[in-house]
C-alpha atoms as one frame of an Amber mdcrd trajectory, in Angstrom:
protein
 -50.109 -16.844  15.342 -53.376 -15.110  15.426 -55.200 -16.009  11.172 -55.410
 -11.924  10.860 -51.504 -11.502  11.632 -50.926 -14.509   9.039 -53.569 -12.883
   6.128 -51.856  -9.538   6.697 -48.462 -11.383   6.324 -49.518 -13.279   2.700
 -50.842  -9.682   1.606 -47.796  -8.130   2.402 -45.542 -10.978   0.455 -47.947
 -10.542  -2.426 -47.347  -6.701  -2.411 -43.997  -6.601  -2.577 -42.943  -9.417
  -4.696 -45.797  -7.749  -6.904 -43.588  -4.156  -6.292 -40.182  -5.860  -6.386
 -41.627  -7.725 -10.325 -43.186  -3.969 -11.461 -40.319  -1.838 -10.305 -37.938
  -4.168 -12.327 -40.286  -3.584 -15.347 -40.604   0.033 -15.118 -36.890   1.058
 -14.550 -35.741  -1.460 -16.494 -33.145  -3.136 -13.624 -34.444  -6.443 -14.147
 -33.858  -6.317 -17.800 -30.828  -4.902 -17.379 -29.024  -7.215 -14.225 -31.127
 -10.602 -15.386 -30.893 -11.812 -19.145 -33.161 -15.017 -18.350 -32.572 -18.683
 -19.166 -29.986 -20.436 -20.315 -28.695 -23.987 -20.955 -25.112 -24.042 -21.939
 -23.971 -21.947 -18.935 -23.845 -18.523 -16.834 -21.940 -16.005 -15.100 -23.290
 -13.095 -13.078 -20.682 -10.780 -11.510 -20.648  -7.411  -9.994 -18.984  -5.839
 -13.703 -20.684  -6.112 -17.120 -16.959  -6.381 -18.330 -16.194  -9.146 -16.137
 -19.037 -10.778 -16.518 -17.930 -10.405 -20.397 -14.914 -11.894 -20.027 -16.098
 -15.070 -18.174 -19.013 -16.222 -20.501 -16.405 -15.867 -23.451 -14.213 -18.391
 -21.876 -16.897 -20.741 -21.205 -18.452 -20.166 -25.163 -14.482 -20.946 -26.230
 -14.817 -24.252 -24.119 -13.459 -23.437 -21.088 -15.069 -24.747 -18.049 -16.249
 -23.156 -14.564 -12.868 -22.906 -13.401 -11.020 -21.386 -16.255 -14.055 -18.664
 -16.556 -13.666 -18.235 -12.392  -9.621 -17.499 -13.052 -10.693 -14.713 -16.107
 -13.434 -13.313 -14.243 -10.883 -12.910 -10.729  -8.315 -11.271 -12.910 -11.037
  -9.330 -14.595 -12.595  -7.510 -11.644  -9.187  -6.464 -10.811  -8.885  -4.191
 -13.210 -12.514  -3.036 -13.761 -13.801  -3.601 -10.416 -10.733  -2.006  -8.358
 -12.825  -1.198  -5.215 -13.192  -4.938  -4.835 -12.010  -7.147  -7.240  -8.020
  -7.739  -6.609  -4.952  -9.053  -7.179  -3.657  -7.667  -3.573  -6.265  -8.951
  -1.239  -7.707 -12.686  -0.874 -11.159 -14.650  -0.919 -12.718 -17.878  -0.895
 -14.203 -20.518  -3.795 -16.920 -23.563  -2.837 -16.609 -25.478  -6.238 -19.239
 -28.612  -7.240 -17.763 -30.641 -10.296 -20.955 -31.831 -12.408 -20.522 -35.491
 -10.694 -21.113 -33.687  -7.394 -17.219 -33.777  -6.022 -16.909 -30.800  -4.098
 -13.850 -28.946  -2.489 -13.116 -25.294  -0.796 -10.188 -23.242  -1.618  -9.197
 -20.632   1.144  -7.020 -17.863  -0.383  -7.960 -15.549   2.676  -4.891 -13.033
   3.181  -2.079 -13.774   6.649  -0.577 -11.573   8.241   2.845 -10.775   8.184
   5.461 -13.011  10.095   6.163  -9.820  11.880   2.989  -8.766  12.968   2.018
  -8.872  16.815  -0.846  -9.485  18.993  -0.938  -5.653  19.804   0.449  -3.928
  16.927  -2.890  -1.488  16.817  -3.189  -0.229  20.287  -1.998   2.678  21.520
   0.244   3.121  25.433  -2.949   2.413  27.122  -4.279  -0.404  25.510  -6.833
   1.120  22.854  -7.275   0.649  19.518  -5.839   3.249  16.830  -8.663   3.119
  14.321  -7.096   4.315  11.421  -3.698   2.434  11.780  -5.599  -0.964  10.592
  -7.871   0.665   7.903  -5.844   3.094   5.994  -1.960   2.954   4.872   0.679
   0.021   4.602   0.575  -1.554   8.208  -3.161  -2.758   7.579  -2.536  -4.579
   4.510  -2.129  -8.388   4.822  -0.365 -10.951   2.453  -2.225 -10.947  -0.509
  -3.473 -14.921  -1.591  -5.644 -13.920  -4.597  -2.749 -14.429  -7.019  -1.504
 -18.007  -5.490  -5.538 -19.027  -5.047  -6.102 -18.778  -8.880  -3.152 -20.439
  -9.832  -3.768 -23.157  -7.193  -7.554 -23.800  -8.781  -6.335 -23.356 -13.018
  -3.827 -26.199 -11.513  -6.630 -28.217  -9.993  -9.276 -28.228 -12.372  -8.320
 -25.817 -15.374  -9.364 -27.023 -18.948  -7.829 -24.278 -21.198  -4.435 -22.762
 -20.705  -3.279 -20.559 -18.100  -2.008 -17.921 -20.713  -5.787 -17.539 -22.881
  -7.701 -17.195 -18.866  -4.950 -13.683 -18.270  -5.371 -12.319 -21.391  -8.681
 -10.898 -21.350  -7.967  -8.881 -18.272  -4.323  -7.643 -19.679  -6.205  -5.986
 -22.617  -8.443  -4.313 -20.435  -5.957  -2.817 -18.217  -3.522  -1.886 -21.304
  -6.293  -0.733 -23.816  -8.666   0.266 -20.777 -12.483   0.272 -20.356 -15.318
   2.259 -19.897 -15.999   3.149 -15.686 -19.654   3.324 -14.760 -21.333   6.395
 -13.856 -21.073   4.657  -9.711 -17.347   4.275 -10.346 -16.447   8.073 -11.346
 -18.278   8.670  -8.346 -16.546   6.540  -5.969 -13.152   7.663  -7.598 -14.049
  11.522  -7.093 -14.884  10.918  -3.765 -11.341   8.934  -3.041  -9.467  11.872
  -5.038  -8.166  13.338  -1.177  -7.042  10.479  -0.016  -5.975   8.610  -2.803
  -3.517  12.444  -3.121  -2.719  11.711   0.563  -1.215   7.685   0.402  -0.034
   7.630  -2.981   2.304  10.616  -3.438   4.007   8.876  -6.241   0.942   9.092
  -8.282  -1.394   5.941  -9.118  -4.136   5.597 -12.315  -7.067   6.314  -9.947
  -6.490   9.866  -9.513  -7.761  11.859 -12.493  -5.140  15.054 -12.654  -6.931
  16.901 -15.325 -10.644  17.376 -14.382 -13.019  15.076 -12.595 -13.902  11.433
 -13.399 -17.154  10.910 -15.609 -19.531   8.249 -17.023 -17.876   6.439 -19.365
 -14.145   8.516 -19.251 -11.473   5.154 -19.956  -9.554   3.967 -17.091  -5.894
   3.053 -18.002  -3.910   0.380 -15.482  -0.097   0.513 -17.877   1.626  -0.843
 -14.360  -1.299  -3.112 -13.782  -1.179  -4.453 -16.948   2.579  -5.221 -16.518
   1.935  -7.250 -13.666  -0.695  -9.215 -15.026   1.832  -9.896 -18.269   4.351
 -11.282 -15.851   1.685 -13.475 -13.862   0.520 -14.475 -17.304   4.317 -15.904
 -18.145   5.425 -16.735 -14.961   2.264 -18.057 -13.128   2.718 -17.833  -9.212
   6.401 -16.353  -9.608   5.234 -13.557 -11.651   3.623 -12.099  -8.388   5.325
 -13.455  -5.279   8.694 -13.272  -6.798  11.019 -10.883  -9.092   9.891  -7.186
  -9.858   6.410  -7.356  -8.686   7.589  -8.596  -5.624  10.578  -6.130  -4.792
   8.042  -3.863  -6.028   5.766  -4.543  -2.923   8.600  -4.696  -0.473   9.279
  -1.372  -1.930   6.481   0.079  -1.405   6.378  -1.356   2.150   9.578   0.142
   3.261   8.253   3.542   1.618   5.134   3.679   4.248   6.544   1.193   6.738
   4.391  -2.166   6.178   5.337  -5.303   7.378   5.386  -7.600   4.587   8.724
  -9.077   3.251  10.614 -11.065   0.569   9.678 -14.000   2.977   6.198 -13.494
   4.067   5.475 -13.518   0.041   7.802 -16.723  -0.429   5.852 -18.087   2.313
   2.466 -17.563   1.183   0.382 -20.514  -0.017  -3.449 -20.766  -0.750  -4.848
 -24.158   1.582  -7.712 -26.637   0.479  -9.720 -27.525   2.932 -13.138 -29.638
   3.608 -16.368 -27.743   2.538 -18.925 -27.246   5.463 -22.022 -29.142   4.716
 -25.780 -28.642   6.291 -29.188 -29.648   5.378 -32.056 -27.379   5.288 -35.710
 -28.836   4.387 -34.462 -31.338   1.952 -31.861 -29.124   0.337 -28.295 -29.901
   0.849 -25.922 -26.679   1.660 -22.585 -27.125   0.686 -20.482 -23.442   1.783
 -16.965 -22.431   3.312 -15.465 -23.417   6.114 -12.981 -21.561   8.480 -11.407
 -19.195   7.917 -14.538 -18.140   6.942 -17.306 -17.551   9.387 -19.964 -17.571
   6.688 -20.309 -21.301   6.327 -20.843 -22.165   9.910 -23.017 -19.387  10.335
 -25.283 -19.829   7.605 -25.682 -23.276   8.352 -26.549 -22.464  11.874 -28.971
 -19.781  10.533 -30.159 -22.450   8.368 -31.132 -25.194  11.491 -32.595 -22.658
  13.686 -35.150 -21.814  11.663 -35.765 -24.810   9.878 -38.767 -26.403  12.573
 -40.922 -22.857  12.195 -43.521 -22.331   9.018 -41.656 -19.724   7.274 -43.401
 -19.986   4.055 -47.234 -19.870   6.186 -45.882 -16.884   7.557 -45.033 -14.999
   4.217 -41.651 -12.893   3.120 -40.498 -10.298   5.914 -43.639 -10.833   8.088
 -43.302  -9.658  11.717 -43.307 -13.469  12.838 -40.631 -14.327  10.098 -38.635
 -11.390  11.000 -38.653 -11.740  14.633 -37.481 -15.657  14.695 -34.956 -14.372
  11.849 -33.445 -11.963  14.003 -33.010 -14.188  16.870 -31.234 -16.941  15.439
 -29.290 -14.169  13.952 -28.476 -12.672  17.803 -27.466 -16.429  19.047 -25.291
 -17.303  15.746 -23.077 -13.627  15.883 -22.689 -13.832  19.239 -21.335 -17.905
  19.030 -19.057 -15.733  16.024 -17.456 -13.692  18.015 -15.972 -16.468  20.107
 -15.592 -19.624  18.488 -14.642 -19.059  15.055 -11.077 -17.965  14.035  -8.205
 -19.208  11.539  -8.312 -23.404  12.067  -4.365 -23.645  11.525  -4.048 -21.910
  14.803  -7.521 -22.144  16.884  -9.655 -25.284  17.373 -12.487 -24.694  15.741
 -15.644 -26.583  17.306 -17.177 -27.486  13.624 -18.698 -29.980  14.655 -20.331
 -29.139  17.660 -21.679 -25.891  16.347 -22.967 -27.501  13.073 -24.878 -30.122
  15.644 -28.978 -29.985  15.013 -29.896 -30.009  18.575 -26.916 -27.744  19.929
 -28.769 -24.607  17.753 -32.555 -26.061  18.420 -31.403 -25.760  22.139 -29.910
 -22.282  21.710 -33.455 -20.994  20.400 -34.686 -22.799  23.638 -35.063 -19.132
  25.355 -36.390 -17.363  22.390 -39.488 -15.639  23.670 -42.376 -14.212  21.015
 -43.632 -11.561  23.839 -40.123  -9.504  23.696 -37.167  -9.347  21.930 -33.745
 -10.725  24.037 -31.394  -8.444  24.850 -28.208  -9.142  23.281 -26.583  -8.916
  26.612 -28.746 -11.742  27.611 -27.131 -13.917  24.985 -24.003 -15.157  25.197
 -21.780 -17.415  23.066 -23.087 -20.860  23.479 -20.933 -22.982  25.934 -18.953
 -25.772  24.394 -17.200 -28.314  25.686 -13.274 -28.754  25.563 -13.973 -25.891
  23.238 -16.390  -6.291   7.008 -17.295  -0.346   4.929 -18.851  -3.423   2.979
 -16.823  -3.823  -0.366 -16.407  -7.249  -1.613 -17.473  -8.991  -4.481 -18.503
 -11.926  -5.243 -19.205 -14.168  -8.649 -21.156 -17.272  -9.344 -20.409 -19.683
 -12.348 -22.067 -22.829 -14.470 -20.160 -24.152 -17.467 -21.806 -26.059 -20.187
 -21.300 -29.630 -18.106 -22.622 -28.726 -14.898 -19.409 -27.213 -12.891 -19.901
 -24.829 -10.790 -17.999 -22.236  -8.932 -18.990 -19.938  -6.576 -15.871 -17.303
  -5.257 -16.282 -14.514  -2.868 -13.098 -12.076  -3.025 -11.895  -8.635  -1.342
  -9.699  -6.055  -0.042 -11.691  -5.583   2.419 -12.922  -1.927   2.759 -13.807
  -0.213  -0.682 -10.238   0.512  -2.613  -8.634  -1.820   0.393  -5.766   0.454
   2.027  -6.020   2.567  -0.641  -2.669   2.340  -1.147  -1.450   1.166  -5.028
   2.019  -0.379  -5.236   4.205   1.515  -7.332   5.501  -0.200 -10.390   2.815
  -2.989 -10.089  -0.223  -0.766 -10.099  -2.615  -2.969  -7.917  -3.996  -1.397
  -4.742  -3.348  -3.297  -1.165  -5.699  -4.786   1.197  -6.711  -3.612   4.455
  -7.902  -7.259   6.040  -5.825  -6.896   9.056  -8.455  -4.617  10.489 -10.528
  -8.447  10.217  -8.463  -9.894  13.350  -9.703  -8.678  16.593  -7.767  -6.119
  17.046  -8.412  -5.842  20.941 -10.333  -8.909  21.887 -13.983  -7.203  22.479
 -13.492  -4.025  20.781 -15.577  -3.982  17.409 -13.861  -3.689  13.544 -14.968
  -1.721  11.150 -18.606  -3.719  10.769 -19.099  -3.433  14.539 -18.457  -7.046
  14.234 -16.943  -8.072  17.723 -13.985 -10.836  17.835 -12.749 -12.924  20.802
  -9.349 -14.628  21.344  -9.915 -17.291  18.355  -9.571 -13.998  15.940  -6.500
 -12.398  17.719  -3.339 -11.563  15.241  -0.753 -13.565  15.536   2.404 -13.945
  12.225   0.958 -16.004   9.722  -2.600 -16.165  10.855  -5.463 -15.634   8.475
  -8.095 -13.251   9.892 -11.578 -14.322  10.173 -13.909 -13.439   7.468 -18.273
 -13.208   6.784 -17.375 -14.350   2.853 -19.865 -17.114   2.420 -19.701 -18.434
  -1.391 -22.303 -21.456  -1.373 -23.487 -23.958  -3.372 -26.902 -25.868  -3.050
 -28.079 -28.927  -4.066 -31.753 -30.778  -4.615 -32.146 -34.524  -4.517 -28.048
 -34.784  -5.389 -28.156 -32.491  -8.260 -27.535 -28.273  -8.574 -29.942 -26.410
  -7.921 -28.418 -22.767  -6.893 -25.185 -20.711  -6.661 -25.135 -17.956  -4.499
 -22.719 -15.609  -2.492 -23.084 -11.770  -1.591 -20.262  -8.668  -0.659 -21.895
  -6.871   2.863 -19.178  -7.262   5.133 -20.963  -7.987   8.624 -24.253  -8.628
   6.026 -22.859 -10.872   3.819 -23.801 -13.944   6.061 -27.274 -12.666   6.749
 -28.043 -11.821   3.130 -26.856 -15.438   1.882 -29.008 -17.100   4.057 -32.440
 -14.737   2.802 -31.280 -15.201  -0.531 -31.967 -19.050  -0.054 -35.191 -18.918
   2.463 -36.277 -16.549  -0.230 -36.473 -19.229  -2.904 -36.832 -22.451  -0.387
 -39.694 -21.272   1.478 -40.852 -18.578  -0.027 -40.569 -19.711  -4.353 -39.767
 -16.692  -5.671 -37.370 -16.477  -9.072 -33.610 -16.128  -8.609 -33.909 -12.415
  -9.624 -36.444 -11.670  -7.125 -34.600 -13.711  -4.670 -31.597 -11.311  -5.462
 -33.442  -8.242  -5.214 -35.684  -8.894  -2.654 -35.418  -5.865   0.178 -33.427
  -7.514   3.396 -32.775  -6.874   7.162 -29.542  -7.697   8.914 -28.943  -8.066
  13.172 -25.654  -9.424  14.078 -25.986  -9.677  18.187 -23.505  -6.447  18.677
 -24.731  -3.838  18.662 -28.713  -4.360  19.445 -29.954  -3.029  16.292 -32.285
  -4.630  13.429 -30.734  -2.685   9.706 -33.802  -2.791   7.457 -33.215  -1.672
   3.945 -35.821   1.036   3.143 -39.211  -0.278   2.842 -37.846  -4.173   3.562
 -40.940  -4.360   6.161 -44.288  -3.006   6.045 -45.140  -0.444   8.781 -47.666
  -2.507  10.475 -44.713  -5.214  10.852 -42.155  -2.741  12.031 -44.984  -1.494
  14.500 -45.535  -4.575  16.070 -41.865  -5.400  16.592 -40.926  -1.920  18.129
 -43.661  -2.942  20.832 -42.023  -6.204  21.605 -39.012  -4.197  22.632 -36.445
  -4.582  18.336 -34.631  -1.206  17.774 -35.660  -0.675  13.883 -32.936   1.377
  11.669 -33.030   1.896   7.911 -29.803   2.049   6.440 -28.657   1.927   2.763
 -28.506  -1.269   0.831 -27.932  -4.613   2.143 -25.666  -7.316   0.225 -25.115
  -6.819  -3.709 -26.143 -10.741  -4.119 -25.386 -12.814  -7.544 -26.474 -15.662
  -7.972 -27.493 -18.593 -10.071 -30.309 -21.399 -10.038 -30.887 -24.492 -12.098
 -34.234 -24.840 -12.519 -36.732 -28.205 -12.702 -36.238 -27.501 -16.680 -32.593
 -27.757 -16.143 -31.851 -24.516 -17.358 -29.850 -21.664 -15.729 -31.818 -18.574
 -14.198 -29.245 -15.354 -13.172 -29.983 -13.353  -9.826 -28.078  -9.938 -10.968
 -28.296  -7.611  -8.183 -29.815  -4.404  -9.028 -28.028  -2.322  -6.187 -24.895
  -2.097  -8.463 -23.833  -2.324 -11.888 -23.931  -6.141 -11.598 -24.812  -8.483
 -15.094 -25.690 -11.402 -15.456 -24.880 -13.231 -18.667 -25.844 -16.826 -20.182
 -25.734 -18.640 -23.464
């Protein structure tokens, strides 16, 4: 690279970490998201409540996983447009002697669901039918997941991690001033899919800053998964309750496909990058792979020499990007039912030979790229929470419904809202979802089949000890957003905070576009990559990151992103 193109690129790094450190000071968001270091253990979630809840537990001695439990229950009652009890998710846990295990509680369809169950006489997809209503909700695993990981590796008792959430939805809490916003905006068609009536629709006035949500049903349901553990949800009245509410706006799921419903363990997906070991999820989740293919194709290039969103960094950033979707889109899918090529796709020189064609004069075409040949071979609301106990645990869980308020359909008498994750399957091999993400056979529905995911909760370690815990919401972003969270502090040695809030870009092979967060790259940069041939679009914000690292000092430094309400909280 030419030495003016690489000055240009350290000035522009200095600017806006210098921008991104006085912006935080000025408005306060730094302050407010990041409440510095800490020895005996953190928790940074998308809710000040949750986030509440969790670093209780730990201060009353309860350990990563106990705190993980609260905070899941937590977010869904404070964080409804996300945080569940009727949708699924994903956990990468580290014990502090470095064992480490995945937990997939990702959502299945129904045992009736078919191949073709969205497509219209000719073939098409019917948009709506997997995004809004009954038929797009999935088996919900959040429930079974918790109560599979408080089994595992719970300290405290199952009863103390419900309780803090059952007092929030019985006594209710503050909403933020972004919630009575999001609620107002639902009012219509919250009206139109719950005629029976449901606790999100204000019937009085409008919602406002700090009015006091209610969840009576909710908390019900939490009482009875408090007492009864897994059979307080899959079972008895919170289960008729969902067939119920099925046969009222003809879903699919049944007495069965709840009985049938179990949360699976499975091997975490492991990478190196420049010294630092990556330790993330594996299918069902796309994330893991992904990242760590990210992760390899960049590694041989001088990243750091380059500087933070530098047209060079950018450009090799958004090719890897283009090869990794588009090997996404056809090799990844649900391992109980598609053979997953791990291996070969997590293979050094397979991804150094995919980056083979990359080409600095011009960008490739995204119909010049196809998925790499092998042989024998997400609207954007999620959440996600990262957790250190006193001893060195730590937990890292990224959970949805899927699109914000899921199906936005709340089960009567149980007061939780419904997922809509079966708009995740490819619902016509080729034809984007909701992300413009763009699935192949491995993702098509089939009964029982969890549907691919971008979730990508991740762990990181330094010469065999912690050193970060990150994860993101973004749907199609989520994967893309991880992976500059960690470049941002590996090559580039900025603070977890700044990692968090640093400005990011997303490209995801389908379609051609580079998303660019507003003012993400300086207008020389943008300039310069327009020429070689990169359609630039600014969109809204990218990822809602949290995030934890251990520094040299071994303390704990909180990555709170400042695009939502998120906290981050340590003692």
């Amino acid at each position: 690279m030419p030495k003016i193109t690489n000055l240009l690129a350290k000035l522009s790094f200095l600017f806006i970490a210098t921008t991104v450190l006085f912006a935080g000071c000025v408005t306060g968001q730094l302050g407010k998201n990041n409440s510095g270091e800490f020895k005996n253990g953190m928790v940074v979630t998308a809710h000040p409540e949750a986030s509440e809840v969790g670093i209780a537990i730990l201060k009353k001695g309860g350990n990563a996983i106990d705190a993980a439990v609260a905070v899941q229950f937590a977010l869904a009652v404070v964080y409804p447009n996300a945080g569940n009890i009727g949708g699924g998710g994903f956990m990468v846990y580290r014990s502090a002697k470095g064992e480490i295990n995945a937990l997939d509680f990702r959502e299945k369809a129904a045992a009736s669901a078919s191949r073709d169950m969205y497509l219209d006489a000719a073939g098409n997809p019917i948009v709506d039918k997997s995004l809004y209503g009954h038929l797009a909700a999935g088996v919900p695993g959040s429930v079974d997941g918790m109560v599979q990981a408080h089994q595992k590796y719970g300290k405290v008792s199952w009863q103390q991690v419900l309780q803090p959430a059952i007092d929030l939805a019985e006594n209710g809490f503050k909403i933020t001033k972004r919630q009575a916003s999001e609620l107002n905006g639902l009012h219509r068609k919250f009206m139109e899919f719950n005629p029976n009536g449901t606790a999100f629709v204000n019937l009085e006035s409008t919602w406002k800053e700090n009015d006091i949500l209610m969840q009576k049903e909710l908390a019900n349901t939490l009482k009875l998964i408090r007492d009864k553990g897994r059979a307080g949800f899959y079972s008895g009245a919170v289960a008729d309750s969902i067939v119920k509410e099925m046969q009222r706006g003809n879903g699919l799921i049944t007495k069965n496909d709840l009985d049938n419903y179990h949360a699976t363990w499975r091997k975490p997906v492991t990478g190196n990058y420049r010294g630092y070991q990556i330790i993330t999820m594996p299918p069902t989740s796309s994330g893991g792979i992904a990242l760590v293919q990210l992760l390899q194709s960049v590694a041989p290039y001088p990243l750091k020499q380059w500087g933070h969103n530098a047209d060079s960094t950018v450009q090799l950033i958004v090719e890897a990007e283009r090869r990794v979707y588009a090997d996404r889109a056809t090799h990844l899918g649900d391992p109980d039912f598609y053979q997953v090529p791990r291996n070969e796709l997590l293979d050094v020189s397979y991804n150094k030979k995919r980056m083979a064609n990359f080409n600095w004069s011009a960008a490739t075409p995204s119909s010049a790229v196809l998925a790499g040949e092998i042989k024998g071979a997400e609207h954007e609301e999620t959440t996600h929470f990262s957790i250190v106990d006193r001893d060195g645990n730590a937990v890292s869980i990224t959970t949805t419904l899927n699109g914000s308020y899921g199906a936005l359909v709340a089960v009567k008498g149980a007061g939780f809202l419904l997922n809509n994750e079966m708009d995740d399957f490819s619902v016509k091999p080729g034809a984007p979802n909701m992300y413009g993400l763009v699935g192949g056979e491995a993702n098509a529905i089939a009964p029982n089949k969890r549907m691919l995911s971008s979730m990508t909760p991740t762990i990181v370690e330094k010469d065999g000890k912690l050193f970060m815990v990150v994860g993101t919401p973004g749907g199609s972003t989520i994967i893309t957003s991880v992976f500059q969270t960690i470049i941002n502090v590996v090559d580039f040695n900025m603070s977890m905070q700044q990692a968090v809030a640093a400005k990011k870009f997303h490209h995801q092979w389908l379609p051609d576009e580079v998303y660019v967060e507003k003012d993400a790259i300086d207008s020389l940069s943008i300039k310069k990559l327009q020429s070689k041939g990169y359609k630039i679009l600014t969109r809204g914000p990218i990822g809602r990151v949290d995030a934890i690292l251990r520094t040299s000092y071994g303390t704990y430094q909180g990555g709170a992103d400042p695009r939502g309400d998120d906290k981050a909280i340590g003692y």
